[in-house]
Coordinates of C-alpha atoms and ligand atoms in Angstrom, one line a residue:
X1 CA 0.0 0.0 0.0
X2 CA 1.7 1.7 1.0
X3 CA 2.1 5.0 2.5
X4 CA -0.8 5.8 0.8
X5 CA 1.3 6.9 -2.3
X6 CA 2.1 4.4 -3.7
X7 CA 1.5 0.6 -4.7
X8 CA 4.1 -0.8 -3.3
X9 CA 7.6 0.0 -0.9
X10 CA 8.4 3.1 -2.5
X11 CA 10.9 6.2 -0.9
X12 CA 8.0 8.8 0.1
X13 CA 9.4 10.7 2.8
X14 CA 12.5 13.0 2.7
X15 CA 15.8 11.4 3.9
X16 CA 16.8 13.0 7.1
X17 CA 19.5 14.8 5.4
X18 CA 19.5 15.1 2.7
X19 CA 22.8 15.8 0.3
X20 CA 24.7 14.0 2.6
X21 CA 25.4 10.3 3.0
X22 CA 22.7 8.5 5.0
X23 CA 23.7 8.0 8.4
X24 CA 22.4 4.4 8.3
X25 CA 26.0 3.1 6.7
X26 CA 25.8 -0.2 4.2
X27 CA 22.7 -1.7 2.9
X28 CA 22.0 -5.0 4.4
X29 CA 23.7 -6.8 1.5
X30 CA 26.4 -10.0 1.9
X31 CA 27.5 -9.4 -1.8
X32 CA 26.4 -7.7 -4.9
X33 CA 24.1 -8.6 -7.2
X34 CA 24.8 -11.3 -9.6
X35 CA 24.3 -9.8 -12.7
X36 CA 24.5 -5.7 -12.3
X37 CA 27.4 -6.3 -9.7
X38 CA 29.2 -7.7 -12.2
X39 CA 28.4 -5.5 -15.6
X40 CA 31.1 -3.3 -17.1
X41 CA 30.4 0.4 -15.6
X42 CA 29.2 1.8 -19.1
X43 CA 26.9 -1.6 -19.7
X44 CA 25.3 -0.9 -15.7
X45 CA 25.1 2.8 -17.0
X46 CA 23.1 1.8 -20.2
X47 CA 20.9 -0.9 -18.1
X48 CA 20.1 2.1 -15.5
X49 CA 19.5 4.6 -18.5
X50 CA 17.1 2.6 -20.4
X51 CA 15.3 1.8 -17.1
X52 CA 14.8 5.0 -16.3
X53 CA 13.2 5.8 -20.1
X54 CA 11.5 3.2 -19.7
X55 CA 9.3 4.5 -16.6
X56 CA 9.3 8.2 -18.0
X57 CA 7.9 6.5 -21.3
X58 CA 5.4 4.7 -19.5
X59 CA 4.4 7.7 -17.2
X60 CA 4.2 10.3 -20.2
X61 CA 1.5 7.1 -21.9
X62 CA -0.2 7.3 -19.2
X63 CA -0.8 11.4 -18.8
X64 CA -0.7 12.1 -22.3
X65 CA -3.7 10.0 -22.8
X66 CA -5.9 12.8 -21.1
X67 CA -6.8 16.3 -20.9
X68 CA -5.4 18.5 -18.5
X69 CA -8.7 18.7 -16.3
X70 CA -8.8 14.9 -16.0
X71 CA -4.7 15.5 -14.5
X72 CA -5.8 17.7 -12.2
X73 CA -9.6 16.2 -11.0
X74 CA -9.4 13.7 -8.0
X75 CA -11.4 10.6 -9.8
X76 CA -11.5 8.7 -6.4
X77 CA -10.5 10.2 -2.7
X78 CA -8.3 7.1 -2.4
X79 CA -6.2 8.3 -5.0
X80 CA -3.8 11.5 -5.6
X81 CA -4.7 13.7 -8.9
X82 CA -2.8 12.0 -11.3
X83 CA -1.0 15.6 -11.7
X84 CA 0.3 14.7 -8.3
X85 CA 2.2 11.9 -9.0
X86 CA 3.6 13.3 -12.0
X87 CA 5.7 15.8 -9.7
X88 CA 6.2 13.7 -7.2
X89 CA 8.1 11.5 -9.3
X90 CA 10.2 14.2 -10.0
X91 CA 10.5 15.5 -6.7
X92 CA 11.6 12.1 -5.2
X93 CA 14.0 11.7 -8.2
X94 CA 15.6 15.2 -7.4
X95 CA 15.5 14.3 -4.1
X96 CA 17.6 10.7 -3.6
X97 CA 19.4 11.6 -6.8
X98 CA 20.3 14.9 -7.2
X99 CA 20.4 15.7 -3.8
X100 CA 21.5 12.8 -1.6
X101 CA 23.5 11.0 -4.8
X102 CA 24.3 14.1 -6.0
X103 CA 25.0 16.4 -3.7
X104 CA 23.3 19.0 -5.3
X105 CA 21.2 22.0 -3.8
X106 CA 17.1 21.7 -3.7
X107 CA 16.0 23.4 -7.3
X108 CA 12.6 24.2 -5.9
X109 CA 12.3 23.5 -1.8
X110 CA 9.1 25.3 -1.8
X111 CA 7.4 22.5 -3.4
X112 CA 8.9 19.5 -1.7
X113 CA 6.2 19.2 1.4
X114 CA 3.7 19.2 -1.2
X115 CA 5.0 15.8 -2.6
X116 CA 5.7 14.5 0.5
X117 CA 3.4 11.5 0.9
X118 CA 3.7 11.4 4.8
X119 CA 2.7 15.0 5.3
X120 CA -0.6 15.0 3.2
X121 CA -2.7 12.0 2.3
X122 CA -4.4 11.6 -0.5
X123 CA -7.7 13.2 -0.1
X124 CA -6.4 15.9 0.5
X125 CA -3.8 17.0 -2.5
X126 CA -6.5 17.9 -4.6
X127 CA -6.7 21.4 -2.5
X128 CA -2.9 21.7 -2.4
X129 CA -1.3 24.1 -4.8
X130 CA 0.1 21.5 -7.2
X131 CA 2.2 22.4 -9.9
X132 CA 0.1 23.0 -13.0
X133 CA 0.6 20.1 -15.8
X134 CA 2.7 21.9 -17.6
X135 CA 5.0 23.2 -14.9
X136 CA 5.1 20.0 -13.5
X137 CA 6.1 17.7 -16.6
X138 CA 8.6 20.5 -17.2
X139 CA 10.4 19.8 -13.4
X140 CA 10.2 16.2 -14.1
X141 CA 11.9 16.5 -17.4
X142 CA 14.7 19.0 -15.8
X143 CA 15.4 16.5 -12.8
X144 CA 15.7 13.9 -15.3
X145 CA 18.0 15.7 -17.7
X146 CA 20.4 16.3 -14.7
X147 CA 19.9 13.1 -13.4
X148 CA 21.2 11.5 -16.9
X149 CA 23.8 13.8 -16.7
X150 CA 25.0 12.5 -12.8
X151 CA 24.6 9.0 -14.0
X152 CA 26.9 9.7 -16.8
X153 CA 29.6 11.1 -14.4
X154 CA 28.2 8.3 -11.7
X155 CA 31.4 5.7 -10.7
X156 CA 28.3 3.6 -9.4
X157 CA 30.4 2.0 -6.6
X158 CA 32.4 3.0 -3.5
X159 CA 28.8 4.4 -1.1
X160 CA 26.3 2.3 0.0
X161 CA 23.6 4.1 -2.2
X162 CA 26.0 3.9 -5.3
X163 CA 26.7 0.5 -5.3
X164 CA 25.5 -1.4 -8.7
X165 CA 23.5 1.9 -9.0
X166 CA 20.7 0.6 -6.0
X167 CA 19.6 4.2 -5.6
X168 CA 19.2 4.9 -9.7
X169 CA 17.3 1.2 -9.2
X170 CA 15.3 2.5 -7.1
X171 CA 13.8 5.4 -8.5
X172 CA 13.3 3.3 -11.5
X173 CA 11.0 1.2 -9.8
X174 CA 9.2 4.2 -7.8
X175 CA 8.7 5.4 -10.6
X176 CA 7.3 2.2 -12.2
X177 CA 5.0 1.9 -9.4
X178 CA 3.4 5.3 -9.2
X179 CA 2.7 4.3 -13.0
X180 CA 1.0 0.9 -11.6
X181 CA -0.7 3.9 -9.1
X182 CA -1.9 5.9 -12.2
X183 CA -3.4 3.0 -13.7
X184 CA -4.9 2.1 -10.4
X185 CA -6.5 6.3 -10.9
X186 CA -7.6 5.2 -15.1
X187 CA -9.2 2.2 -13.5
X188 CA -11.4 4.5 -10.9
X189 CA -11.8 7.6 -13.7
X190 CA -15.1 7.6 -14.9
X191 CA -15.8 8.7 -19.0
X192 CA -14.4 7.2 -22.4
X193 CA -11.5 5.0 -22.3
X194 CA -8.5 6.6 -22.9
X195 CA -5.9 4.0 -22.7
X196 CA -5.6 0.4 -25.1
X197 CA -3.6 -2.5 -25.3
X198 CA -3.7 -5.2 -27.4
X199 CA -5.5 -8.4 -25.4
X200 CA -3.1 -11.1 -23.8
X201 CA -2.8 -14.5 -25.7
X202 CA -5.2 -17.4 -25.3
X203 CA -4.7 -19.7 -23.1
X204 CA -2.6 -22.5 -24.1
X205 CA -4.1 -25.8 -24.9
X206 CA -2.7 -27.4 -21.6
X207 CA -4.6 -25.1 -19.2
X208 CA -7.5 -27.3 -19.4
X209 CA -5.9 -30.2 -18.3
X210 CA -3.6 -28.9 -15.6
X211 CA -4.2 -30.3 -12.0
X212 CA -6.1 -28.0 -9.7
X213 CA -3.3 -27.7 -7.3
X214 CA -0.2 -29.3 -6.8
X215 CA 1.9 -30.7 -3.6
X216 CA 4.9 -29.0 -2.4
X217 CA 6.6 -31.3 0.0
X218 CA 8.0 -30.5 3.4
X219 CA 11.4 -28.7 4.1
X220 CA 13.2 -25.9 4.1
X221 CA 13.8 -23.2 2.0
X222 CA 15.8 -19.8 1.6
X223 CA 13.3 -17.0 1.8
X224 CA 14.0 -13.1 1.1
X225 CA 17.5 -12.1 -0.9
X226 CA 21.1 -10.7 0.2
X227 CA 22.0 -11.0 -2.9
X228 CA 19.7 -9.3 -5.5
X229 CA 20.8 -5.9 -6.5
X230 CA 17.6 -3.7 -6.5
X231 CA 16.2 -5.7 -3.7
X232 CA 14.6 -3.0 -1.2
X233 CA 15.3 -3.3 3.0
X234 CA 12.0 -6.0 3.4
X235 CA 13.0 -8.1 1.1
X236 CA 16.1 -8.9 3.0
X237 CA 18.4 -10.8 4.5
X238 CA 18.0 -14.4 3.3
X239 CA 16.9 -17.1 6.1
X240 CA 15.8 -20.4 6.3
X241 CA 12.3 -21.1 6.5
X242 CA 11.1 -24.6 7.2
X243 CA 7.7 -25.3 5.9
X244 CA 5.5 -28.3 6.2
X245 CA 4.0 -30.1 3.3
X246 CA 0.9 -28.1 1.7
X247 CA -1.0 -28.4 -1.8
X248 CA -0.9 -25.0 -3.6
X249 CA -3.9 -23.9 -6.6
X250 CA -1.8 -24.4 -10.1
X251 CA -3.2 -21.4 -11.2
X252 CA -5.3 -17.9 -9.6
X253 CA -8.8 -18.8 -8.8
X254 CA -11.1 -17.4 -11.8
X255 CA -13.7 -15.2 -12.1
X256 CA -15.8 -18.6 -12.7
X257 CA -15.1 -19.8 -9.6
X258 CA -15.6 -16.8 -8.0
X259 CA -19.0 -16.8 -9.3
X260 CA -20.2 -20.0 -7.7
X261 CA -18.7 -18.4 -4.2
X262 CA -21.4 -15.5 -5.2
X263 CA -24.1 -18.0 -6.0
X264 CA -23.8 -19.9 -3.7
X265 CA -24.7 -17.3 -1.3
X266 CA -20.9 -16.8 -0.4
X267 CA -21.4 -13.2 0.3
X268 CA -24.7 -13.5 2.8
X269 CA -23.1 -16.3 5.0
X270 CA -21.0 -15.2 8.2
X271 CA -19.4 -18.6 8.8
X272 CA -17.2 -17.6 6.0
X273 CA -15.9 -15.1 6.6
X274 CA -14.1 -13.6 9.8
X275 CA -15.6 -11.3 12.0
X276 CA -13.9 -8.1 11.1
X277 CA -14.4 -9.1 7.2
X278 CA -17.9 -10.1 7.9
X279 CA -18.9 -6.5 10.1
X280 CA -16.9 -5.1 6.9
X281 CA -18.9 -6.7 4.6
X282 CA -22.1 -5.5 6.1
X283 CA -20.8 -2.1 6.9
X284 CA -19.4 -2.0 2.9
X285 CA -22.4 -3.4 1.4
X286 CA -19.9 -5.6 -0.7
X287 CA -22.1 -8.6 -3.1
X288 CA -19.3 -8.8 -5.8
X289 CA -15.9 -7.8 -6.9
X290 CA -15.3 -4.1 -7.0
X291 CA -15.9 -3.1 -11.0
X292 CA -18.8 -5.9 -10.9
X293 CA -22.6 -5.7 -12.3
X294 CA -25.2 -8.3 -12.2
X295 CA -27.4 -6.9 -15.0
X296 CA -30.1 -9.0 -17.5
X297 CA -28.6 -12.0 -15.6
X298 CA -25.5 -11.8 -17.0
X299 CA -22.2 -10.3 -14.8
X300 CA -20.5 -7.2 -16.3
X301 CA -17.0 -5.7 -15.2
X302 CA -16.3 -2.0 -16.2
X303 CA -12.2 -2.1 -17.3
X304 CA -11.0 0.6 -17.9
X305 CA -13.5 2.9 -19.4
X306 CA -15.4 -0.4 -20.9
X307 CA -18.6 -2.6 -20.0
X308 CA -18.0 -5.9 -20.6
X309 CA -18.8 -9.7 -19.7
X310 CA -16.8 -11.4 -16.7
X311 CA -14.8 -13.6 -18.7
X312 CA -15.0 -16.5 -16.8
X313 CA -11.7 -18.0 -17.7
X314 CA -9.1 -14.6 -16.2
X315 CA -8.2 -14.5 -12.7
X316 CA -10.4 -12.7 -11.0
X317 CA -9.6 -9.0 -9.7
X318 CA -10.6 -6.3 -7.6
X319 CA -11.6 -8.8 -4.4
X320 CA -10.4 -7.6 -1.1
X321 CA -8.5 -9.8 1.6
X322 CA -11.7 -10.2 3.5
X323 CA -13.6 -11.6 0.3
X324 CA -10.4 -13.8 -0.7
X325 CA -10.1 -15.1 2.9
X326 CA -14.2 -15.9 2.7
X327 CA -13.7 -17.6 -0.5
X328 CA -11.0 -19.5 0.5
X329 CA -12.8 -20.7 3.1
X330 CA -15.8 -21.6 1.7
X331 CA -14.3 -23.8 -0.6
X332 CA -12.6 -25.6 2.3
X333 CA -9.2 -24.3 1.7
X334 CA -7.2 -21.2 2.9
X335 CA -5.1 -18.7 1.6
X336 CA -1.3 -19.4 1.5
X337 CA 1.6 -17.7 3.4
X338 CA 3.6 -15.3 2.4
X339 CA 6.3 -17.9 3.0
X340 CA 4.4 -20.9 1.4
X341 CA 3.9 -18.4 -1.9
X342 CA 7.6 -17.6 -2.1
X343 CA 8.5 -21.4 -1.8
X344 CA 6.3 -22.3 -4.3
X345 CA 7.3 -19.5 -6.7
X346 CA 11.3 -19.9 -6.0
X347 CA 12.6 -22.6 -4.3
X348 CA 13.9 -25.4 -6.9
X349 CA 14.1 -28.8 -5.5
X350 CA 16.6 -30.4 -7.7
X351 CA 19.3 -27.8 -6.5
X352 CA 17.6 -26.9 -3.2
X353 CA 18.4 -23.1 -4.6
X354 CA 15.5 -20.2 -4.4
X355 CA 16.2 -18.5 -7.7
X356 CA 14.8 -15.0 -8.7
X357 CA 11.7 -16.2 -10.4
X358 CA 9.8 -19.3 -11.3
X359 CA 11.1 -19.8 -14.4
X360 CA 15.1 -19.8 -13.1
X361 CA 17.6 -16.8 -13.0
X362 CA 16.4 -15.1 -16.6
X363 CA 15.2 -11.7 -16.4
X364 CA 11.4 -11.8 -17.3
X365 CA 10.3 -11.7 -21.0
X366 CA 6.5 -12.0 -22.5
X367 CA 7.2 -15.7 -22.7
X368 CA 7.1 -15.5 -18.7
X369 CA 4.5 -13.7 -17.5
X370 CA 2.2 -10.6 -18.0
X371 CA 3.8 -8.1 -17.0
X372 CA 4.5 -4.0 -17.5
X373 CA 1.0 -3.4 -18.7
X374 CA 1.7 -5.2 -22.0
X375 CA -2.1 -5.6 -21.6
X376 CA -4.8 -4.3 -19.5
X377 CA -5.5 -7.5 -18.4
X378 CA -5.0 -11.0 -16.6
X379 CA -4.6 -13.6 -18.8
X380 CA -6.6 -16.5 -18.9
X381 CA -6.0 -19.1 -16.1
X382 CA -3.2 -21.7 -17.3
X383 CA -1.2 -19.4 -19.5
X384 CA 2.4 -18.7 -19.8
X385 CA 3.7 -22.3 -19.9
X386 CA 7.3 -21.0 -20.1
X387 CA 7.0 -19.0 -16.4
X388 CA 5.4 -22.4 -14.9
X389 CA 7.6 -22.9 -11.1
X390 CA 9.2 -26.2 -10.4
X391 CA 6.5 -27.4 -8.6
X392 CA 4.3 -26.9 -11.5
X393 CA 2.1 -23.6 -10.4
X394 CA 1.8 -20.8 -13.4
X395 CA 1.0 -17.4 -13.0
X396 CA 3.1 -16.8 -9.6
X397 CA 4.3 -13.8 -11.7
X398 CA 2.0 -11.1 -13.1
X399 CA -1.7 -11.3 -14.2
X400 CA -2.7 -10.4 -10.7
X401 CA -1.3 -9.6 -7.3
X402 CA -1.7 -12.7 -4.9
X403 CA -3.2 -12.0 -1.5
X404 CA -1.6 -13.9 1.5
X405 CA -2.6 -15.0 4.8
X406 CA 0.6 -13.2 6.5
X407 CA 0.7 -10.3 8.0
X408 CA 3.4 -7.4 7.1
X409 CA 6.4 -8.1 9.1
X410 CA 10.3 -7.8 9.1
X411 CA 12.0 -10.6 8.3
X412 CA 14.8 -12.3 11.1
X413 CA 17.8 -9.6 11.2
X414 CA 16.0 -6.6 9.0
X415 CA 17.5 -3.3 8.6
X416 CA 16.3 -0.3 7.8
X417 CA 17.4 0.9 4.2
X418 CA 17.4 3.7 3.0
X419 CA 15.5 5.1 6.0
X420 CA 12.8 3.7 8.6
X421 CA 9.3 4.8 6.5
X422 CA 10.7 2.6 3.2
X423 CA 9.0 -0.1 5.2
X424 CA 9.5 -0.4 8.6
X425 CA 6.8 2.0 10.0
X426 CA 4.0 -0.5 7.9
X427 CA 5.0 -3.3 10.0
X428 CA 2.3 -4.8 11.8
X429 CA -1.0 -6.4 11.6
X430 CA -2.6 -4.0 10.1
X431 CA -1.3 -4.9 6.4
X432 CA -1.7 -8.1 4.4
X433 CA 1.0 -9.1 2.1
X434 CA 0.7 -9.2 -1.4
X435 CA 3.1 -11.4 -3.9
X436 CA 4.1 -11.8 -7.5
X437 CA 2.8 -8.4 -9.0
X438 CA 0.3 -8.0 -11.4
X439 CA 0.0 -6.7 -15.4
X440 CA 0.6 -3.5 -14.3
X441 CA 3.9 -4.3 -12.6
X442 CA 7.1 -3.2 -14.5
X443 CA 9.4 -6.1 -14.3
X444 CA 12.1 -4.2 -13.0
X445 CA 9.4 -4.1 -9.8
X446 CA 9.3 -7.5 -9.8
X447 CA 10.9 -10.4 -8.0
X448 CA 10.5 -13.3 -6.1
X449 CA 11.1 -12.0 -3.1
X450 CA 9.0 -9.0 -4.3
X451 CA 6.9 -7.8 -1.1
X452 CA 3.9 -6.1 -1.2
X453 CA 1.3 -4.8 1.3
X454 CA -1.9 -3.2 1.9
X455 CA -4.9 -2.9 4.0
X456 CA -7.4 -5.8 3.9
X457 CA -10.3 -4.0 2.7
X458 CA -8.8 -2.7 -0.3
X459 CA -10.3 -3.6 -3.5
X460 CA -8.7 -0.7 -6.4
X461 CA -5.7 -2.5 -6.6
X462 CA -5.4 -5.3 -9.1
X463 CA -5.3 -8.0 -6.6
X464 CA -6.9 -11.5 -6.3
X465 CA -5.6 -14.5 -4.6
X466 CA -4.8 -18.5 -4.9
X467 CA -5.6 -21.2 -2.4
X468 CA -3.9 -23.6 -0.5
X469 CA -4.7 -26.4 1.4
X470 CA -2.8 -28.5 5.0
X471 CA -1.7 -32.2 3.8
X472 CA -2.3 -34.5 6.6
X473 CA 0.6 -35.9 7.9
X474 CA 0.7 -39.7 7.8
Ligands
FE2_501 FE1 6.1 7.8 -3.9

């Protein structure tokens, strides 16, 4: 969730000082990164350049598409003006880079509270006085023309924020998640679509015949990363985690199945669901996924801008924690763990190694999974073959963020990094961890050790869930 900002562990605040080095020292990290540790400097340079055009692409898509009233109009009080983000990803560029990177002096410190996500939530940045769209795509584009210029000049070693270019990483993948935040705003804007994308491939001829979950046996595995270069504080250090034997869905429940949860009275039965989701259910009014109509006796969704038919085959989206913790029970199964997810998604029995993804080491492609809003949707349950887990699940990646039973917490011998509000002050019960990102996420934003979090009632986000399911011992 974040802190309210954006979708998912992203720098908000300003560093306490800012310009100088961070008083925290070196990042929680054993050894760099496999791959960007070892790049030639001007090969790490051209990786960090091309993903920082790719975000500023992706952001200028997705502000371009609209006029400059629909920038600046609040479509939803959960969300900032989409104007609002724009500068803020400026701001916090200009900030950790320029500044703290850099060295440089503030270009415009009058306007830095007004991006600061801890000092005003979202409702109320509508009444702030934002930069104008034009004023702020113009900041954005300065920082970013002096930022290219630092990275050029950049040794991208010898400091803790330096090192295999973790802070130019970083704002990369803010930035690619206040773009999975914007989205989030297109999804909640009412009027004509403004944005398209071609549809994701069918499913492949094998996702009829797949299992409906597979077993991932007992034992241990290495959870979280110490390793991976762009990993952010939660995600760290690496530990042991000893699991016992659980059955895991082989692919997100549908919208189908979702559908007989609805019909079958899922949503009017208490025993279901727990008794905060049930008073929240009530309170909410909730009968259906957020986006859902029952109209002519047929179910609709509204996507982005368009009325449609539930395809019954896609994951299904837009449900709560409350509503995937009531399904999950009502069809005699639960959700996993945050640990069980990561198992399934990483650990590789015939080497006993986690590796980054499901599919191995490789950096994702479209052959993997859907991801970096190649498409405005999930694809059908059973696809991408080639990003299919040792165990056998698909999908662990993309398509849909993956509610999980566990609660938001540090892992064994956390640290802080860059500074306490990246993460630690969302510890606690309060959040539900996500995994595996969705279509939205960019796939520099996305990892198997990837941690996301949110509150359980939230529904904008393009989340749904898979089950899993105790195997008796003996
Ligand atoms: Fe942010």
């Amino acid at each position: 969730m974040i802190d309210d900002a954006r979708p998912a562990g992203a720098p908000a605040a300003t560093p306490a000082t800012p310009g100088r080095p961070h008083p925290d020292g070196t990042p929680p990290r054993d050894s760099l990164p496999p791959e960007l540790g070892s790049l030639p400097l001007e090969t790490l340079r051209e990786t960090i350049a091309a993903e920082l055009l790719a975000a500023r692409a992706r952001t200028a898509a997705l502000t371009d598409c609209v006029e400059d009233h629909d920038l600046t109009a609040q479509h939803s009080p959960l969300m900032s003006p989409l104007v609002w983000d724009l500068a803020h990803i400026g701001n916090q560029e200009e900030l950790w880079l320029l500044r703290n990177v850099g060295g440089r002096d503030p270009m415009h410190p009058e306007i830095d509270p007004l991006y600061d996500a801890f000092e005003h939530p979202r409702a109320e940045r509508p009444s702030l006085p934002l930069l104008p769209p034009p004023e702020a795509r113009a900041y954005a584009h300065e920082v970013r023309g002096r930022v290219l210029d630092l990275l050029g000049a950049s040794p991208l070693e010898g400091a803790p924020l330096l090192d295999a270019g973790f802070a130019f990483g970083m704002i990369a993948q803010h930035e690619q998640q206040h773009d999975e935040t914007m989205l989030i705003t297109h999804q909640l804007r009412k009027g004509a679509p403004a944005l398209a994308a071609p549809p994701p491939p069918p499913a492949p001829a094998d996702a009829a015949t797949l299992p409906a979950d597979v077993l991932i046996p007992a034992g241990p595995f290495t959870m979280g990363t110490d390793t991976e270069p762009w990993a952010l504080d939660n995600e760290r250090p690496a530990h042991q985690v000893g699991l016992p034997a659980f059955r895991l869905d082989t692919t997100p429940v549908t919208n189908g199945a979702y559908r007989r949860f609805i019909a079958d009275g899922g949503y009017d039965e208490p025993r279901w669901w727990t008794a905060e989701g049930w008073a929240h259910r009530q309170q909410a009014g909730l009968t259906a996924p957020l986006f859902w109509r029952h109209e002519g006796g047929e179910w609709l969704r509204r996507r982005f801008g368009l009325l449609e038919p539930v395809p019954a085959d896609e994951p299904v989206l837009h449900v709560s924690w409350y509503e995937a913790d009531a399904y999950a029970r009502w069809a005699g199964r639960r959700l996993p763990t945050e640990a069980e997810w990561e198992k399934a998604a990483r650990h590789d029995p015939a080497s006993g190694r986690s590796r980054r993804y499901p599919w191995g080491d490789a950096a994702p492609g479209p052959e993997h999974a859907n991801l970096g809003q190649r498409h405005l949707r999930p694809a059908p349950a059973g696809s991408y073959p080639g990003g299919e887990s040792p165990y056998g699940v698909r999908q662990l990646m993309g398509d849909v963020w993956e509610w999980t039973a566990s609660d938001f917490r540090p892992y064994p011998g956390f640290r802080a990094w860059p500074y306490k509000e990246y993460s630690e002050v969302f510890f606690g019960p309060e959040y539900k961890v996500l995994r595996g990102g969705c279509f939205a996420v960019a796939p520099v934003a996305c990892r198997g050790t990837f941690r996301n979090w949110d509150y359980p009632v939230r529904r904008q986000i393009f989340a749904g869930f898979r089950t899993a399911v105790d195997v008796e011992a003996g």
